[in-house]
Coordinates of C-alpha atoms in Angstrom, one line a residue:
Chain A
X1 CA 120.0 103.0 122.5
X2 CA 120.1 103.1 118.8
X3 CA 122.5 100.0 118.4
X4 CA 120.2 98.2 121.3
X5 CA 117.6 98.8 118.9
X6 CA 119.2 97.3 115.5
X7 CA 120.5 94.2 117.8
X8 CA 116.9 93.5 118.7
X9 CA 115.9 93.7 115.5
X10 CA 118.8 91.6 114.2
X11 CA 117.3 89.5 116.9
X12 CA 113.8 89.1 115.2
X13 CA 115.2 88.7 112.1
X14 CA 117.0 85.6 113.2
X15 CA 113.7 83.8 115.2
X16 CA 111.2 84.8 112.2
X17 CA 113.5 83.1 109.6
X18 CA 113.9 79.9 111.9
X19 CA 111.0 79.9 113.6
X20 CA 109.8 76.3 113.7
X21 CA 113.1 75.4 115.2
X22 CA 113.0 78.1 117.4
X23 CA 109.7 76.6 118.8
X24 CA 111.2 72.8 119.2
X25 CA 113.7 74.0 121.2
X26 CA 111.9 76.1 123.3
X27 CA 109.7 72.8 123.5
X28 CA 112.5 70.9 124.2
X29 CA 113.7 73.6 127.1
X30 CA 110.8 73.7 129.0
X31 CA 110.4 70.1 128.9
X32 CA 113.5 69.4 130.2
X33 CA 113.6 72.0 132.7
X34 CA 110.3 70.5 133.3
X35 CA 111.8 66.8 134.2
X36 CA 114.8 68.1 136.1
X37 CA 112.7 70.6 138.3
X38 CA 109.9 68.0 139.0
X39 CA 112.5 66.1 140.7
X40 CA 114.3 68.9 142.6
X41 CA 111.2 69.5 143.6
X42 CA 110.2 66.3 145.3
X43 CA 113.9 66.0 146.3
X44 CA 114.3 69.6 148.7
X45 CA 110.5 68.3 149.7
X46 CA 111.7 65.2 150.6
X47 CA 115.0 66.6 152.4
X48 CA 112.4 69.1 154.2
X49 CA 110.2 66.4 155.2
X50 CA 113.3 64.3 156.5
X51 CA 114.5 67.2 158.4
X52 CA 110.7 67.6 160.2
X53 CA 110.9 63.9 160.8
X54 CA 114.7 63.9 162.3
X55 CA 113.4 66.5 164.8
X56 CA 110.6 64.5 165.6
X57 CA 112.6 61.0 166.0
X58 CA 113.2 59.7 169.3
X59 CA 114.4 56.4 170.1
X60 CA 113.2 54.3 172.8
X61 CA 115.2 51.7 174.9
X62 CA 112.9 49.4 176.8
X63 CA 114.4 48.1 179.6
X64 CA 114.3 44.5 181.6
X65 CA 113.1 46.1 184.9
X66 CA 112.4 49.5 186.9
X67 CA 115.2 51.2 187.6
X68 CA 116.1 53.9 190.8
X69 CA 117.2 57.5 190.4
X70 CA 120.5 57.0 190.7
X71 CA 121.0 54.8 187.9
X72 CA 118.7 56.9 186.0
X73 CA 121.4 59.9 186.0
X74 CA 123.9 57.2 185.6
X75 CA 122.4 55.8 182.1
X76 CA 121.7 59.6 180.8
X77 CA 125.3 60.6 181.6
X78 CA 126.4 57.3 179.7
X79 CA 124.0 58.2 176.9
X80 CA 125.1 62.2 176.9
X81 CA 128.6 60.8 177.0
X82 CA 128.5 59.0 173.2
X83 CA 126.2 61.4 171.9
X84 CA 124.9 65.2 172.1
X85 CA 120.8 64.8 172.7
X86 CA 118.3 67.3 172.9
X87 CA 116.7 65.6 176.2
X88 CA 116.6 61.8 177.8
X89 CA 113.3 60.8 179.8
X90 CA 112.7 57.6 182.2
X91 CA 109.5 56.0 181.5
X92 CA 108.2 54.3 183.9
X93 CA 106.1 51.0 184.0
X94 CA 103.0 53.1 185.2
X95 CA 103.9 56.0 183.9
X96 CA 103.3 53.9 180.1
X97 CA 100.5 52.4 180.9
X98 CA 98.8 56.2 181.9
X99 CA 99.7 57.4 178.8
X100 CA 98.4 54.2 177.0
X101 CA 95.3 55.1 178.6
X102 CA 95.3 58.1 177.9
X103 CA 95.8 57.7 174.0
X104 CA 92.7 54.7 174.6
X105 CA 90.3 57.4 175.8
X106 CA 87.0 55.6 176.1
X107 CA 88.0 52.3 175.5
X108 CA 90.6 52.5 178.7
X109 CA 88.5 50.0 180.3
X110 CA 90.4 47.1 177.7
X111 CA 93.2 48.0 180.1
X112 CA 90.9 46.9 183.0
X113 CA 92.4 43.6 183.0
X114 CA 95.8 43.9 182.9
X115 CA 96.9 46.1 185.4
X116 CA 99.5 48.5 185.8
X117 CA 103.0 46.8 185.6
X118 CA 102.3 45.3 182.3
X119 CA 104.1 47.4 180.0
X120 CA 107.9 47.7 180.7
X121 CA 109.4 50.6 182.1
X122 CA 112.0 52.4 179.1
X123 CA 114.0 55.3 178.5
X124 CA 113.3 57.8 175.4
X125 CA 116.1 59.7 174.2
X126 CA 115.5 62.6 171.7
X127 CA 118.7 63.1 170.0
X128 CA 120.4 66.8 169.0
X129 CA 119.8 68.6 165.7
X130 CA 123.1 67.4 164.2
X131 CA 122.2 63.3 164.1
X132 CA 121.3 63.2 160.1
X133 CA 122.3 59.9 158.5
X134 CA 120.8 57.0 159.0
X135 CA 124.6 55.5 159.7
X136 CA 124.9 58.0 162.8
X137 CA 121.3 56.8 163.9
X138 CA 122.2 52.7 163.6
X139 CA 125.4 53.6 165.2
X140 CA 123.6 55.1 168.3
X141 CA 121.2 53.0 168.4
X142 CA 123.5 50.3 168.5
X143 CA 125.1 51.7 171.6
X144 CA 121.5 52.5 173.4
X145 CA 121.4 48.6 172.5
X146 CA 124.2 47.9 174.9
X147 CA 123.1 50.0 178.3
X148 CA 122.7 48.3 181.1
X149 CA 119.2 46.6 181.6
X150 CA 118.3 47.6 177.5
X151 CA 115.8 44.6 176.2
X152 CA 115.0 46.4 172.7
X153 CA 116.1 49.3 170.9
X154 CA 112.9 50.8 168.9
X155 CA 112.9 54.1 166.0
X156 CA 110.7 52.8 162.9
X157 CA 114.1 51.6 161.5
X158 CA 112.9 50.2 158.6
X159 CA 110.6 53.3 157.8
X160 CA 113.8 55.8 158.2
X161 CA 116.0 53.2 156.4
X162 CA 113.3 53.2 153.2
X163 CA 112.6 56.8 153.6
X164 CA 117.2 57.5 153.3
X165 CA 116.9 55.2 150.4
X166 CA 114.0 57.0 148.7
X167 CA 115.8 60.2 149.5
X168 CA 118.9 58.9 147.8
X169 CA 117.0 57.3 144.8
X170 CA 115.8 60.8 144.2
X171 CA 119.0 62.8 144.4
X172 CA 120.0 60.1 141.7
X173 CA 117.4 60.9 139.6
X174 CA 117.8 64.9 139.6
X175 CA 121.5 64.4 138.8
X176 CA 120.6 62.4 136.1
X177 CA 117.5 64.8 134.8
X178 CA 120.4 67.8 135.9
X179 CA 122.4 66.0 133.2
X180 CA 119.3 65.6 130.7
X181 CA 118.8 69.5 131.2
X182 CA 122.2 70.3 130.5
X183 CA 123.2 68.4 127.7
X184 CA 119.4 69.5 125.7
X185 CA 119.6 73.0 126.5
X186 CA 123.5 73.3 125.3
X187 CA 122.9 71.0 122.2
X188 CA 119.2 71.9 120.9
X189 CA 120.4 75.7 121.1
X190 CA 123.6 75.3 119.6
X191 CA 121.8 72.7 116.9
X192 CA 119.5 75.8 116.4
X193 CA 122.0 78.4 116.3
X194 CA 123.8 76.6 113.7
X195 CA 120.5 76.6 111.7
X196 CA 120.2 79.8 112.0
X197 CA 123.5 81.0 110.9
X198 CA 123.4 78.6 107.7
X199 CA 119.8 80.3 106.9
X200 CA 121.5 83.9 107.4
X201 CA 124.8 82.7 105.7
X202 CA 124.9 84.9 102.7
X203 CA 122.9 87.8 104.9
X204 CA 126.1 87.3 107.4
X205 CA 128.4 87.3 104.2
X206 CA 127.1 90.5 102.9
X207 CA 126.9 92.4 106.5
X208 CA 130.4 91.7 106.9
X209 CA 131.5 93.3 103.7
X210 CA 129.3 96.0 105.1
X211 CA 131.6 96.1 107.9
X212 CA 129.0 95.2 111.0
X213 CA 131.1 95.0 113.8
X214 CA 131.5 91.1 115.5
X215 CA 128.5 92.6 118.4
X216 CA 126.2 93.5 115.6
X217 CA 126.4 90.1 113.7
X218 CA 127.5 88.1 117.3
X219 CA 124.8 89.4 119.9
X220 CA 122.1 88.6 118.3
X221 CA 122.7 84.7 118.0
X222 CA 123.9 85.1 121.5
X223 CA 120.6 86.8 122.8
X224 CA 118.9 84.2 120.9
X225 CA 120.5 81.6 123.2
X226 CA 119.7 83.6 126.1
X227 CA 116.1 84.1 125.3
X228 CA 116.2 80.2 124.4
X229 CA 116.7 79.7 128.2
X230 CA 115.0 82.2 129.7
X231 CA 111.7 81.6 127.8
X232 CA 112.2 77.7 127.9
X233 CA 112.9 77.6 131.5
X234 CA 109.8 80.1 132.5
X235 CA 107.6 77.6 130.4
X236 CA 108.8 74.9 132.3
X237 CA 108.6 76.3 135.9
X238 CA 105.2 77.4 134.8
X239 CA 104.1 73.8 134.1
X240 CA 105.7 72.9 137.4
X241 CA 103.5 74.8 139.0
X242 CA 100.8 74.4 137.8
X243 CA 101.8 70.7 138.0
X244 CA 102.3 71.2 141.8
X245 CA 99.2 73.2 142.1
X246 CA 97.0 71.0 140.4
X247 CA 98.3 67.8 142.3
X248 CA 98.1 70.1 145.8
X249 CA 94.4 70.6 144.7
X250 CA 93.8 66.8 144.2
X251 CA 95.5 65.2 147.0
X252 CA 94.1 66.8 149.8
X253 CA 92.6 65.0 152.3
X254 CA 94.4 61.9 154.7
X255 CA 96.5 59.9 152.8
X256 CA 100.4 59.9 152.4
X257 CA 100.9 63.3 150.8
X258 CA 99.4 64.7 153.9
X259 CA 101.7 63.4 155.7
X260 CA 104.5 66.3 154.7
X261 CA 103.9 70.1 154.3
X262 CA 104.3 70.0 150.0
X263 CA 105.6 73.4 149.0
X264 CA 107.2 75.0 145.7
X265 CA 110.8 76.6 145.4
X266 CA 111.3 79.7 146.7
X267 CA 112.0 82.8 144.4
X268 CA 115.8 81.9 145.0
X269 CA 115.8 78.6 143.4
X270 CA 113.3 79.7 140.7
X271 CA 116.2 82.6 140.0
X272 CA 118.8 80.1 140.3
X273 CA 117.2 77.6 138.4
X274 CA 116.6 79.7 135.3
X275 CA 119.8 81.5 135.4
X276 CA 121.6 78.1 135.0
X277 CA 119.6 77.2 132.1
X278 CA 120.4 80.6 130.7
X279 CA 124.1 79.9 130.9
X280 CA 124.0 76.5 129.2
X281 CA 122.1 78.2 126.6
X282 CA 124.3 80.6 126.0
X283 CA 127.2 78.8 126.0
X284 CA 125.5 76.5 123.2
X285 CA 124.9 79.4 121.4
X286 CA 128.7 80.4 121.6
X287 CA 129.9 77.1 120.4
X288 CA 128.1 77.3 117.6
X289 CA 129.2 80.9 116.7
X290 CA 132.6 79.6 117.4
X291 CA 133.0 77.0 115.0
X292 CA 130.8 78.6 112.2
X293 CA 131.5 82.2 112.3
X294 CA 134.8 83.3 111.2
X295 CA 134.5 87.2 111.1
Chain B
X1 CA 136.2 117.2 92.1
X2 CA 139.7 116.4 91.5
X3 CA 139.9 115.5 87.4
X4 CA 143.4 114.3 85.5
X5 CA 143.7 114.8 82.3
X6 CA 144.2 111.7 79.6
X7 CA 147.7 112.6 79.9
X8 CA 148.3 111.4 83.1
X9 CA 150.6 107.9 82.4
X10 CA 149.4 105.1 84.2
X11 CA 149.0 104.9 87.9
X12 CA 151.4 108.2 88.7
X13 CA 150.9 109.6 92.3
X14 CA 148.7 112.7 91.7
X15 CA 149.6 116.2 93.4
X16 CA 148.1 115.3 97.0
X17 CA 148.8 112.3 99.5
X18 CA 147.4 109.3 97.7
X19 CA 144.1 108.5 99.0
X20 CA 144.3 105.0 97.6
X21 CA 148.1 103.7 97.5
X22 CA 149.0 100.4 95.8
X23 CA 153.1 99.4 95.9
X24 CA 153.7 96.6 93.8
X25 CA 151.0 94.5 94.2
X26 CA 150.3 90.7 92.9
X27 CA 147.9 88.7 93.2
X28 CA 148.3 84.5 92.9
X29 CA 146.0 82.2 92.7
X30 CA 146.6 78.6 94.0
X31 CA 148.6 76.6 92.1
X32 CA 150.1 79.5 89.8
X33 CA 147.3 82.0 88.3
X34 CA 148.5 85.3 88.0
X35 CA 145.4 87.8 88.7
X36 CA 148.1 91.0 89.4
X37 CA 151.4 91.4 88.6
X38 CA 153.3 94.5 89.8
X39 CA 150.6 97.4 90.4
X40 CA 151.2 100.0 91.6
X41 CA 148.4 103.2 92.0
X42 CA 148.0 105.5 93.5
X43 CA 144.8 107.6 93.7
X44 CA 144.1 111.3 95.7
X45 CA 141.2 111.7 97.7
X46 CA 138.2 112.8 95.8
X47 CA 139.3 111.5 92.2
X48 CA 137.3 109.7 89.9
X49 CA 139.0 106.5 88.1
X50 CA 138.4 103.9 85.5
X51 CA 139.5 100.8 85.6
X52 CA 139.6 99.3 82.5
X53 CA 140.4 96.0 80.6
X54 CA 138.7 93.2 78.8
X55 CA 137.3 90.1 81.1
X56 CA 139.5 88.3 83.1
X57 CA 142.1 91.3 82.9
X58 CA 142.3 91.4 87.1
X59 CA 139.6 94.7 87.6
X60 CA 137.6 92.9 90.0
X61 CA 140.5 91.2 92.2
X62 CA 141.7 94.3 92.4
X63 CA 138.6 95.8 93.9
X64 CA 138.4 93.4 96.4
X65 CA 142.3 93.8 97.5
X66 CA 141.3 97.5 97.8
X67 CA 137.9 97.0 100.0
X68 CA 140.2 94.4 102.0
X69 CA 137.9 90.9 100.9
X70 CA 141.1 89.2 100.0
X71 CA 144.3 89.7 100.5
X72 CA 147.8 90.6 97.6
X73 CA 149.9 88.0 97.7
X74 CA 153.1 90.4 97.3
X75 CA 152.8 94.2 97.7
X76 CA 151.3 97.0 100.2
X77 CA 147.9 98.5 100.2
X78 CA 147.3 101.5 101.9
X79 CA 143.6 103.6 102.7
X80 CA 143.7 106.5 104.0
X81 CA 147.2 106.0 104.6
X82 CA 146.2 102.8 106.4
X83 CA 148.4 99.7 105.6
X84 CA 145.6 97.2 105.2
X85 CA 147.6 94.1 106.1
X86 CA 148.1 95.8 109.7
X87 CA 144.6 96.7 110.5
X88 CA 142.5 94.8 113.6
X89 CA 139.5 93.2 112.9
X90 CA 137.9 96.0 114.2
X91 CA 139.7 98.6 112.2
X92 CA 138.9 96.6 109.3
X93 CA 135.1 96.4 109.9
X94 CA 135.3 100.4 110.5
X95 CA 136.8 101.0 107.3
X96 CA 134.7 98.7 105.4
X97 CA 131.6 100.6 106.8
X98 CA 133.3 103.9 104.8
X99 CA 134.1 101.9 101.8
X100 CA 130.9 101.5 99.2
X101 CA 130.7 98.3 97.5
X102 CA 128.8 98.0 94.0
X103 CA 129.7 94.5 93.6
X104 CA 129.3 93.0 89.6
X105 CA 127.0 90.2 91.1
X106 CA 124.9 92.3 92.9
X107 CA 125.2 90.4 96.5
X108 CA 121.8 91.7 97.3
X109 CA 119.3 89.6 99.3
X110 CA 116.6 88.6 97.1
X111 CA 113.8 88.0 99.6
X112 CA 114.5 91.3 101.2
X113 CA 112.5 94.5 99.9
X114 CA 114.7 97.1 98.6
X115 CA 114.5 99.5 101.0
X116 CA 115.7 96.6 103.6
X117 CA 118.3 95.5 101.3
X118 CA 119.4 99.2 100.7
X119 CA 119.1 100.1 104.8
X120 CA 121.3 97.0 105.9
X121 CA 124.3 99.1 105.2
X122 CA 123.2 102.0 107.1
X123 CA 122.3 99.7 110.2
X124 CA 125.7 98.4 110.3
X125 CA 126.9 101.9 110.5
X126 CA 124.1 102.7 113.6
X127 CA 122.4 105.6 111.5
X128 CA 119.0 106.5 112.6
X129 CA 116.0 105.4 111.0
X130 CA 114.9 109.1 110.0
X131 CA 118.0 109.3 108.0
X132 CA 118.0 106.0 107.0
X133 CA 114.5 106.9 105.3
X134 CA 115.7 110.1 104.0
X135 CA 118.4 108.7 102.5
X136 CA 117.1 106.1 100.7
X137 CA 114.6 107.9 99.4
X138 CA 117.0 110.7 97.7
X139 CA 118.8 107.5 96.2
X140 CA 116.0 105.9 95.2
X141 CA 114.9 109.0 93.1
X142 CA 118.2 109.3 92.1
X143 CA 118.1 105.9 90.4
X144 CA 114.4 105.7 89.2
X145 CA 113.6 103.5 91.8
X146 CA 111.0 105.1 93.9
X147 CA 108.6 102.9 93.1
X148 CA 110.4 99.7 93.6
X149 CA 110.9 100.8 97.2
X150 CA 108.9 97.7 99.0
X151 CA 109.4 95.5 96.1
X152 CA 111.4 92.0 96.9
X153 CA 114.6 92.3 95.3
X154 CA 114.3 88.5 93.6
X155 CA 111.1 90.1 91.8
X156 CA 113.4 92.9 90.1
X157 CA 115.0 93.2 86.7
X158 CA 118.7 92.7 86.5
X159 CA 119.3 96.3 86.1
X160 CA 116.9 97.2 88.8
X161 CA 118.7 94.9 91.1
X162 CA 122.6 97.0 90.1
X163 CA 121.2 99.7 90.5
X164 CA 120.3 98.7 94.1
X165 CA 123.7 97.6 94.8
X166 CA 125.1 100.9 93.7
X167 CA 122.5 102.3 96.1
X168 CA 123.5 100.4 98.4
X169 CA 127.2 101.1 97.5
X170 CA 126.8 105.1 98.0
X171 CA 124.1 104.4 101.2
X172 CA 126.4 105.8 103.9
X173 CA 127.7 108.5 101.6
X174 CA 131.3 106.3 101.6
X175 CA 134.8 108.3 101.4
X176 CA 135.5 105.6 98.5
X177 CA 133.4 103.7 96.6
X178 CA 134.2 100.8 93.9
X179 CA 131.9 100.1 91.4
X180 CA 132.3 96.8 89.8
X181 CA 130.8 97.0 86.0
X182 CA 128.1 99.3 87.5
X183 CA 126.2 99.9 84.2
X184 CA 127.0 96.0 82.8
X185 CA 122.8 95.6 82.7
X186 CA 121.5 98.8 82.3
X187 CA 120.3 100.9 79.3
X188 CA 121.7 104.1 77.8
X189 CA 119.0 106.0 80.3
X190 CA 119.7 104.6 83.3
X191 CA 123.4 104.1 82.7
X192 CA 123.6 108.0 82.4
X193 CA 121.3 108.2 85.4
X194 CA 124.2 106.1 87.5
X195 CA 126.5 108.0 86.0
X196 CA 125.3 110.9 86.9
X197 CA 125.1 109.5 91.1
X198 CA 128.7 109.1 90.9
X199 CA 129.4 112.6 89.4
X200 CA 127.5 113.6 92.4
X201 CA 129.0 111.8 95.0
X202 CA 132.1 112.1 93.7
X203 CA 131.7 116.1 93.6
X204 CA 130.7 116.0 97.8
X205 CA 134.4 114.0 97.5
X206 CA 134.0 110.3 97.3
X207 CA 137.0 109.3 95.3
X208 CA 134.9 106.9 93.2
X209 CA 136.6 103.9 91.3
X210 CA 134.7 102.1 88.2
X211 CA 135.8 99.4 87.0
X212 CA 134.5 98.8 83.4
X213 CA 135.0 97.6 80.5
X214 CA 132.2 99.7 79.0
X215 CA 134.1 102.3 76.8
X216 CA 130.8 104.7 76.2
X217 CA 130.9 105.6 79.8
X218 CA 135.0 106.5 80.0
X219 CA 135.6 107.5 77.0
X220 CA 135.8 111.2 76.4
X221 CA 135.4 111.3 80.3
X222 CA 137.4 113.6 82.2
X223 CA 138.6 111.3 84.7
X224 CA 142.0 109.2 84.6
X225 CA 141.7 105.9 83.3
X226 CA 143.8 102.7 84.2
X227 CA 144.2 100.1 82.1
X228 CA 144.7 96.5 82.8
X229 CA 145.9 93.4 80.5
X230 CA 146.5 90.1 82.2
X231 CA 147.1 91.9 85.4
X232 CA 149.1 94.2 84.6
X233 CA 149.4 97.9 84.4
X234 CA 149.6 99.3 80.8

């Protein structure tokens, strides 16, 4: 308890005497944990949102002409054959031109006109769970493409293509803003470690011929690091949120964010998050003591 | 208190185990100075000793060979029957916290008060902060310093600041202490009034060692005195 104590107050000793690097650093922290976070952020949305969408995604081959039972069951065991899917479902030509009538409500009466066999019959298939990329969806659409009777293969393919490549973009900018957040919090702490221990030189001199132990002069710097992280990545993911929360607040309403259910990280990546940042910031810490301290 | 008598040559092991055992130690500075040549001590537990010689004679390099800050370059050193070239860094800070250290340049902080300067030795050692307190405040009365007590040490006198250094020396009530030309700033007063701390401590058994090359504080002393020219024993 007692040498808990005279380790925290070693502690405050250390961020009173460098105080206004103390605060850069934490700036410097947050605002990197800031950048890298914002993009995690809108990446694991973006992944979520993806995922809601894959389950969601059907594609639809539109076929030259009705076609009988038989070769109904034929064409799904053909399609079940390349690829697991959740369910396939004929669409007949009047069956399409219901639902379009349907969806026109009370302006069915357009339809008046054209009469029932105008829209052409098709088959949708709603494909399993496990069909992610947008290479396995090509590729199976592709094949739909070559089924007997297919005309047209349709499954917003350039929307899912731009919304992959957006996806991608972004997990290229959180590795790069992981990078940012790595190389800041182990540099800036170990830059302000070093300060520290050149301001504390001749204290450190003296409290070795006093014979402190290495914990008594070591843990201090090291907790410094620790806090350095801690504190800097709590600003950060504070900012985040109230980032998130303000933008939440502001974009309600139709429009594109509305499109996706916008949520923050769960209490697991908020822990994982700042426990990473504490490593890094430790480990600057010891670098520092490493090449500076020689006890 | 264990006192020798003038009589007693030069560095001869006293009756008990020696406390403080040098064997034939030098000390060479890079390229060829010769602080030490040859010295051999040996000092019981409890005793009081004078180390004395003109400038440059080797008193303070041999304080720091005993209190382990540098290292002999030929020779054995042994605490407490510890050989010091054999102890691990954590042995070494251990003993250093029951070693007390008046150094000649003070090595005080001067932007720390000097109750913090006095109480950094104490941390080291884990000590409470009641006795911490207490003890400081004995010293500080000891040493005419009471009133000094929250005073910045950079705002003191020079002999207000030794005198802190020699409280800081006897802080943790050491098993040896070295005094490095403890009185060098001081007047006749307060030179007595250190004095007189070290008779103290060294009668609850610190074996004390003063270097100095003050002869109005050994001479007519009761305690042994070793004498050093050009590093060596004489």
């Amino acid at each position: 308890m007692r040498y808990l104590a005279y380790i925290l107050a070693q502690t405050g000793r250390n961020l009173k005497q460098t105080w206004s690097t103390q605060c850069m650093t934490l700036l410097t922290v947050s605002l990197s944990v800031l950048i890298f976070a914002f993009f995690f952020l809108i990446y694991t949305n973006m992944l979520a949102a993806g995922e809601k969408l894959g389950d969601e995604l059907r594609l639809i081959v539109y076929l030259e002409d009705e076609i009988v039972p038989q070769m109904q069951d034929q064409l799904e065991r053909k399609i079940r054959g390349f690829s697991d899917v959740e369910k396939v479902v004929y669409v007949s030509r009047k069956k399409a031109f219901d639902r379009l009538s349907k969806q026109l409500d009370k302006d069915k009466d357009v339809l008046d006109d054209l009469g029932p066999d105008f829209l052409p019959p098709s088959i949708e298939v709603y494909p399993a769970k496990n069909l992610h990329t947008l290479t396995q969806i090509k590729h199976f659409a592709d094949f739909l493409a070559t089924l007997p009777q297919a005309t047209k293969v349709q499954y917003g393919h350039s929307w899912v293509e731009r919304f992959a490549y957006f996806t991608k973009l972004l997990q290229i900018i959180m590795f790069l803003s992981g990078g940012l957040l790595i190389l800041t919090t182990t540099f800036m702490v170990s830059y302000t470690i070093r300060l520290t221990i050149f301001a504390r030189r001749e204290e450190l001199q003296i409290l070795r011929m006093l014979g402190a132990t290495d914990a008594y002069i070591k843990v201090p710097l090291l907790l410094e690091g620790v806090m350095q992280g801690f504190l800097g990545t709590g600003f950060g993911l504070l900012s985040l949120y109230f980032l998130f929360t303000w933008i939440r607040e502001r974009f309600t309403g139709p429009g594109f964010l509305n499109l996706f259910e916008f949520s923050f990280f769960p209490l697991q990546i908020l822990v994982l998050i700042t426990g990473v940042s504490i490593i890094f910031c430790a480990g600057g810490s010891l670098t520092s003591m490493r090449k500076l301290l020689r006890l | 208190m264990k006192k020798t008598t003038e009589n007693t040559p030069p560095g001869e092991i006293p009756v008990d185990k020696p406390f403080v055992d040098l064997v034939k130690v030098s000390k060479i500075f890079k390229p060829s100075i010769t602080a030490l040549q040859d010295i051999s001590i040996s000092i019981a537990r409890g005793e009081l000793v004078f180390l004395t010689g003109m400038s440059g004679a080797g008193k303070t390099t041999l304080l720091k060979l005993i209190c382990c800050l540098d290292r002999p370059t030929k020779g054995v050193i042994e605490v407490e029957g510890k050989d010091l070239s054999r102890l691990k860094p954590k042995q070494l800070q251990l003993l250093r916290q029951n070693i007390g250290v008046a150094y000649q340049n003070f090595r005080i902080l001067p932007d720390l008060t000097v109750f913090q300067n006095i109480s950094m030795a104490m941390e080291v050692a884990y000590r409470s902060p009641t006795v911490i307190r207490r003890r400081i405040d004995d010293l500080l009365n000891m040493l005419l310093l009471t009133d000094k007590r929250d005073t910045e040490t950079g705002k003191l006198s020079r002999g207000e600041q030794q005198r802190v250094a020699i409280a800081r020396a006897a802080a943790n009530s050491p098993s040896l202490l070295l005094a490095d030309e403890p009185t060098g700033n001081l007047d006749t007063e307060t030179t007595w009034q250190v004095m007189n701390l070290f008779k103290q401590l060294n009668d609850a058994g610190t074996t004390i060692i003063i270097a100095s090359h003050d002869e109005t504080i050994y001479k007519n002393a009761p305690f042994r005195t070793l004498k050093l020219v050009q590093g060596k024993l004489v």
